[in-house]
């Protein structure tokens, strides 16, 4: 996931803090620190608010020394407790001063520092917090272009005030419950902690806009469970489906999925608390067209309202005019929105539209959300946006009228590649040569095919039979043209793309798995794809590689040319199970899912954005990609797609049917979904082997298990 120009340089991020970084996130606010809790200068760490770094230095010193780390506990994605100790003094056998930093992120930062004297005599402590802010744009930090601080420092009796010299609208106020000595760049306390006693202070770092404190939902002394983020996550859990499995690894991963998706939600209070999901921490805490839509699709078994809110938000921002700077076009769904200091300096606005796949994904999700129970009137209100999206595909998307949707950036500032593999070198051929624009991606044609069928389904429900027939005819023609044009018979796979000269870009990539997921692949082609995806060149043992290991550009440590992306593997698994009648499809899907869950266990139950594509026979644990986002929305949601796919779970609320065709991996054991909300009904579903039980299913519903 990359972004262009002022939004990003089209490259994966470089985190200066190295290994052991701790990311806390609540909505669009996030904090990145080291394992001591420090935010050190000249790193990519910081507290970020509205896409700007509002804290660039936050270093705790005990008697002039850095505390020694003991442990970090993070019960929720928005809070952490850093357990530290004072370094042993010269001549002392050990330390007797326990230091705890309890941090909560929510529209700002609250940190409670506790000193506990475990010794037999009082101890004197010099406690210093060194703080600064540079107010640098998010992506200047991400790319290592942050430079030096630009803050104006004001000192009052009780507060340290920092203001952006280049933009007086931004600032930061730092205060403490225990009065400190405030100097430019630091807060200091001189303390005597009695034997067996404790000392505590609560520090609040609160962003300001136009010299006004932003509302920071951080009340003094409040435990994280009862804080606003805590209440928000509990409300999410109360409404979300409960998923459990006999396999403790899968259950733990699903619990982490629920927690992370809750923390990544952004609430739009101007629309009755409408929620949508941010793409991922630390660098993509904003609405992304493609990422947010795919995450919402995967999260449907948890909550339908997340998908509905995401589409409503995207529809409001749908393209209305032609603007080469932002690549806005009528009907186009945006790529991302940014509000940092540099967001409008190069591309002329906060919203960038340079994506080719978000627009068909929007139409696909609208029909799918209706099947999962979104209100009919809410879906009807979004039909004009869906039709505008389809019109974009036919005109602006299909630049040359050949029936395929392609992309080419409008200026030299936009993304070169505009599919999900959007790094500059993400699309290449067998020899490793880069494709030249305009580029028509194979998976995008699949999305368009699925979008046409989705719109036909909606047309049928809303009583437009003739319109439904027209969309189905268009889909059938696209499928036939795709099979003829993209299939490479001598290789046995689809070309990843057609280049600007309509030549097949012939590398074997994971993109073909998306062609299975969308249903555009013929059975004959699907059978050969199953065999190709089963090879060790594609299956590394922990998931599907983005590029086969025998391709010219293969690099297991690359961003898109040989790495493993969990969401990509989950989509491939879903595609394989769509073609479950093909020999070997279920077996390969099971092997890929097993590998992905083993990877999740190795990463502590949280799947990262991506990891290196080394073979499992070489390294028995997945090798981390050093700059991977975590938590990352579609990686967090990927296990939900695995569960849904192996359950064969396919509800159809308008037609009052619930289809469950299970092919569960043996290690999963019994899988249960409690309070699965479908329309106005809450259903309890359990699957044990081939046995399916659905409780609370309304009498007028039909359960289909064959």
XYZ file of C-alpha atoms in Angstrom, residues 31 64 119 137 155 163 233 259 305 360 362 378 388 391 473 480 482 553 609 703:
20
model
C 1.774 6.693 18.653
C 19.793 11.253 34.082
C 13.714 -1.015 48.886
C 3.774 15.940 7.748
C 6.574 28.037 29.223
C 3.384 25.798 18.489
C -14.178 -1.077 21.748
C -9.756 -5.891 18.825
C -22.577 -1.551 9.464
C -15.434 -1.850 -9.105
C -17.404 -0.441 -4.370
C -29.758 2.369 2.597
C -21.728 6.371 -11.575
C -20.108 4.553 -15.917
C -24.703 -9.945 -20.825
C -15.098 -14.461 -22.745
C -10.707 -12.025 -20.718
C 12.115 -9.887 -10.486
C 0.707 -6.202 6.534
C -30.884 -23.382 5.756
